[in-house]
Coordinates of N, CA and C and ligand atoms in Angstrom, one line a residue:
M1 N 6.1 28.3 -1.9 CA 4.5 27.7 -1.9 C 4.4 26.9 -0.8
P2 N 3.3 27.6 0.3 CA 3.2 26.5 1.6 C 3.0 25.3 0.9
T3 N 3.0 24.0 1.7 CA 2.4 22.5 1.1 C 2.2 21.9 2.3
L4 N 1.2 21.4 2.2 CA 0.2 20.2 3.0 C 0.7 19.0 2.4
T5 N 1.1 17.8 3.3 CA 1.6 16.7 2.8 C 0.5 15.8 3.7
V6 N 0.3 14.8 2.8 CA -1.5 13.8 3.6 C -0.6 12.6 3.7
Q7 N 0.0 11.8 4.8 CA 0.8 11.0 4.9 C 0.3 9.7 4.5
N8 N -1.1 9.2 4.7 CA -1.3 8.0 3.6 C -2.3 7.9 2.5
L9 N -2.2 9.3 1.9 CA -2.6 9.8 0.9 C -2.2 8.8 -0.2
P10 N -1.3 8.3 -0.2 CA 0.1 9.7 -0.1 C 0.2 10.9 -0.8
A11 N 0.4 12.2 -0.2 CA 0.3 13.5 -1.3 C 1.0 14.1 -0.2
T12 N 1.6 15.2 -1.5 CA 1.9 16.7 -1.2 C 1.6 17.4 -1.8
V13 N 0.7 18.5 -1.6 CA 0.4 19.3 -2.3 C 0.5 21.1 -2.4
P14 N 0.9 21.7 -3.3 CA 0.9 22.8 -2.8 C -0.4 23.8 -2.4
V15 N -0.4 24.3 -1.6 CA -2.0 25.5 -1.1 C -1.4 27.0 -1.3
P16 N -2.1 27.5 -2.4 CA -2.2 28.3 -2.9 C -2.9 29.6 -2.0
A17 N -2.0 30.7 -1.7 CA -2.6 31.7 -1.2 C -4.4 32.0 -1.0
G18 N -4.8 32.0 0.4 CA -6.1 32.0 0.4 C -6.6 30.9 -0.5
S19 N -6.3 30.0 -0.4 CA -7.3 28.2 -0.5 C -7.0 27.8 0.8
T20 N -8.1 27.4 0.5 CA -8.5 26.0 1.8 C -7.9 25.0 1.4
L21 N -7.4 24.1 2.6 CA -6.8 23.0 2.7 C -7.0 21.8 1.4
L22 N -8.9 22.1 1.4 CA -9.8 21.3 0.8 C -9.6 21.3 -0.8
A23 N -9.8 22.9 -1.2 CA -9.3 23.4 -2.1 C -7.8 23.1 -3.2
A24 N -7.2 23.2 -2.2 CA -5.8 22.7 -2.8 C -5.6 21.3 -3.0
L25 N -6.7 20.4 -2.0 CA -6.7 18.6 -2.5 C -7.1 18.6 -3.5
Q26 N -8.2 19.2 -3.8 CA -9.1 19.1 -5.0 C -8.1 19.8 -6.7
A27 N -7.8 20.6 -5.9 CA -6.7 21.2 -7.2 C -6.0 20.3 -7.5
A28 N -5.4 19.7 -7.0 CA -4.3 18.5 -6.9 C -5.1 17.2 -7.4
A29 N -6.4 17.3 -7.6 CA -6.9 16.2 -8.4 C -6.6 14.8 -7.3
H30 N -6.9 15.4 -6.2 CA -7.2 14.0 -4.6 C -8.6 14.4 -4.3
D31 N -9.3 12.9 -4.7 CA -11.0 12.7 -3.9 C -10.7 12.8 -2.5
W32 N -11.4 13.8 -1.9 CA -11.3 14.0 -0.6 C -12.8 14.3 0.0
M33 N -13.3 13.4 1.3 CA -14.9 13.1 1.4 C -15.2 14.8 1.6
H34 N -16.6 15.5 1.3 CA -16.7 16.3 2.0 C -18.3 16.7 1.8
A35 N -19.0 16.2 2.6 CA -20.6 15.8 2.7 C -21.4 16.7 2.3
C36 N -21.0 18.1 3.3 CA -22.1 19.1 3.3 C -21.6 20.3 2.0
G37 N -20.8 19.9 1.4 CA -20.1 20.6 0.5 C -19.5 22.0 0.3
A38 N -18.5 21.7 1.9 CA -17.2 22.6 1.8 C -18.2 23.8 2.5
K39 N -19.7 23.5 3.4 CA -20.1 24.6 4.0 C -19.7 25.1 5.9
G40 N -19.0 23.7 6.1 CA -18.8 23.5 7.5 C -19.7 23.1 8.5
R41 N -20.9 22.3 7.7 CA -21.5 21.9 8.0 C -21.6 20.3 8.4
C42 N -20.6 19.8 8.4 CA -20.3 18.6 8.8 C -18.9 18.2 9.4
T43 N -18.2 17.0 9.5 CA -16.7 17.1 9.9 C -16.6 15.9 9.1
T44 N -16.9 15.6 8.0 CA -16.4 14.7 7.4 C -15.1 15.0 6.1
C45 N -14.7 16.2 6.5 CA -14.0 16.5 5.6 C -12.1 16.8 6.4
R46 N -12.3 16.2 7.7 CA -11.5 16.6 8.9 C -9.8 15.6 8.2
L47 N -9.2 16.5 9.0 CA -7.8 15.9 8.5 C -7.3 15.5 10.1
I48 N -6.6 15.0 10.5 CA -6.0 15.0 11.5 C -4.2 15.0 11.5
V49 N -4.1 16.1 12.4 CA -3.0 17.3 11.8 C -1.5 16.6 12.6
V50 N -0.9 16.0 12.1 CA 0.5 16.0 12.6 C 1.5 16.6 13.0
S51 N 1.5 17.8 12.3 CA 2.5 18.6 12.8 C 2.3 19.8 11.8
G52 N 3.0 21.2 12.3 CA 2.8 22.3 11.5 C 1.6 23.1 11.7
A53 N 0.5 22.4 13.0 CA -0.9 23.1 13.4 C -0.9 24.6 13.4
D54 N 0.3 25.2 14.1 CA 0.7 26.3 14.3 C 0.9 27.6 13.4
A55 N 0.7 26.8 12.1 CA 0.7 27.1 10.6 C -0.3 28.2 9.9
L56 N -1.2 27.0 10.5 CA -2.8 27.0 9.9 C -3.7 27.7 10.6
T57 N -4.5 28.5 10.0 CA -5.5 30.0 10.2 C -5.9 29.1 11.2
P58 N -6.5 30.2 12.4 CA -7.0 29.9 13.3 C -8.6 29.5 13.2
L59 N -8.7 28.4 14.0 CA -10.1 28.3 14.2 C -11.2 29.0 13.8
T60 N -12.4 28.3 13.0 CA -13.2 29.1 12.2 C -14.6 29.1 13.2
A61 N -15.3 29.8 13.4 CA -16.7 29.4 14.0 C -17.4 28.0 14.1
A62 N -17.3 27.3 12.6 CA -18.0 26.2 12.8 C -16.8 25.4 13.1
E63 N -15.5 25.4 13.2 CA -14.6 24.3 13.6 C -15.1 24.2 15.2
L64 N -14.9 25.6 15.8 CA -15.0 25.9 17.8 C -16.5 25.8 18.0
R65 N -17.1 25.3 17.2 CA -18.8 24.8 17.6 C -18.0 23.0 17.1
Y66 N -17.8 22.8 16.6 CA -17.8 21.0 16.6 C -16.4 20.5 17.5
Q67 N -15.6 21.3 18.3 CA -14.9 21.1 19.1 C -15.6 20.8 20.1
A68 N -16.5 21.9 20.7 CA -17.3 21.9 21.9 C -18.4 20.9 22.1
A69 N -18.8 20.5 20.5 CA -19.4 19.2 21.0 C -18.9 17.9 20.7
G70 N -17.6 18.2 20.7 CA -17.1 16.5 21.1 C -16.4 16.1 19.2
R71 N -17.0 16.8 17.9 CA -17.1 15.9 17.1 C -16.1 16.3 16.6
L72 N -14.6 17.1 17.0 CA -13.6 17.8 16.2 C -12.7 17.9 17.2
Q73 N -11.3 16.8 17.3 CA -10.8 16.8 18.0 C -9.8 17.8 18.1
A74 N -8.7 17.9 19.1 CA -7.9 18.9 19.2 C -6.8 18.9 18.2
N75 N -6.4 17.7 17.6 CA -5.7 17.7 16.9 C -5.7 17.7 15.6
E76 N -7.8 18.0 14.8 CA -8.1 17.8 13.7 C -8.5 19.2 13.3
R77 N -8.4 19.2 11.9 CA -8.7 20.8 11.4 C -10.2 20.2 10.4
L78 N -10.8 21.2 10.1 CA -11.7 20.9 8.9 C -10.8 21.2 7.4
T79 N -10.6 20.8 6.6 CA -9.7 21.0 5.5 C -10.6 22.4 4.7
C80 N -12.0 22.6 4.9 CA -12.8 23.5 4.2 C -12.6 24.7 5.2
Q81 N -12.3 24.7 6.2 CA -12.1 25.9 6.8 C -10.7 26.3 7.0
A82 N -9.9 25.7 7.3 CA -8.4 25.5 7.5 C -7.6 26.2 6.2
R83 N -6.6 27.0 6.4 CA -5.8 27.7 5.2 C -4.3 27.6 5.6
L84 N -3.5 28.0 4.9 CA -2.2 27.8 4.9 C -1.5 28.7 4.6
P85 N -1.6 30.3 5.0 CA -0.7 31.3 4.1 C 0.7 31.2 4.4
E86 N 1.3 30.4 5.0 CA 3.0 29.8 5.2 C 3.2 28.3 5.4
G87 N 4.4 28.1 5.4 CA 4.8 26.8 6.1 C 4.4 25.7 5.6
T88 N 4.5 24.3 6.1 CA 4.1 23.2 5.9 C 3.1 22.5 7.0
V89 N 2.1 21.9 6.7 CA 1.8 20.9 7.5 C 1.6 19.8 7.2
T90 N 2.0 19.0 8.2 CA 1.1 17.1 7.7 C 0.5 16.3 8.3
G91 N -0.4 15.5 8.1 CA -1.6 15.2 8.4 C -1.9 13.6 7.6
R92 N -3.1 13.6 8.2 CA -3.5 11.9 8.0 C -5.3 12.5 8.1
V93 N -5.7 11.4 6.8 CA -6.6 11.2 6.8 C -7.5 10.3 7.5
P94 N -8.8 10.6 8.5 CA -8.6 9.7 9.5 C -9.4 8.3 9.0
E95 N -9.4 7.0 9.5 CA -10.0 6.0 8.9 C -11.4 6.4 8.8
A96 N -12.0 7.0 9.6 CA -13.8 6.9 9.4 C -14.2 7.8 8.0
T97 N -13.3 8.6 7.5 CA -13.7 9.5 6.6 C -12.6 8.8 5.1
K98 N -12.1 7.9 4.9 CA -11.8 7.3 4.0 C -12.6 7.0 3.0
L99 N -12.4 7.1 1.5 CA -13.2 7.2 0.5 C -12.9 5.7 0.3
P100 N -13.9 4.7 -0.2 CA -14.1 3.6 -0.2 C -13.1 3.0 -2.0
H101 N -13.1 4.3 -2.7 CA -12.4 4.0 -4.3 C -10.8 4.1 -4.2
V102 N -10.3 5.3 -2.9 CA -8.9 5.6 -3.1 C -8.3 4.4 -1.9
Q103 N -6.9 4.1 -2.5 CA -6.2 3.3 -2.2 C -5.2 4.2 -1.1
Y104 N -5.5 4.0 0.3 CA -4.5 4.4 1.1 C -3.7 4.2 1.4
T105 N -2.6 4.3 2.3 CA -1.4 3.9 2.5 C -1.4 3.8 4.1
K106 N -0.4 3.0 4.4 CA -0.6 2.9 6.3 C -0.1 4.4 7.0
Ligands
FES201 S1 -17.2 19.6 4.2 FE1 -18.3 19.6 5.7 S2 -17.5 20.6 7.1 FE2 -15.9 20.2 5.3

């Protein structure tokens, strides 16, 4: 099964077929900021992609809109939008979207 590793959570979770990265993280009981409720209307669920970006599904309309507005960097994806059909992705939680009650590593 495809897997997502988040270096500073730290965690490695399976990403079921058709699941968003956010849904996979939540299914594995990891808290992850998602202020708009996974509707593609904020950028708080973003992930800094360290490797494996090519394995992710193409940018959605919401992600393209935020990229154009400068609110989503080229190396970032919205976890509520991106899916991982196969392969592995490694990323990091951005400093700005860390949750206060979660202990992150470096
Ligand atoms: S939770 Fe708001 S865009 Fe993903």
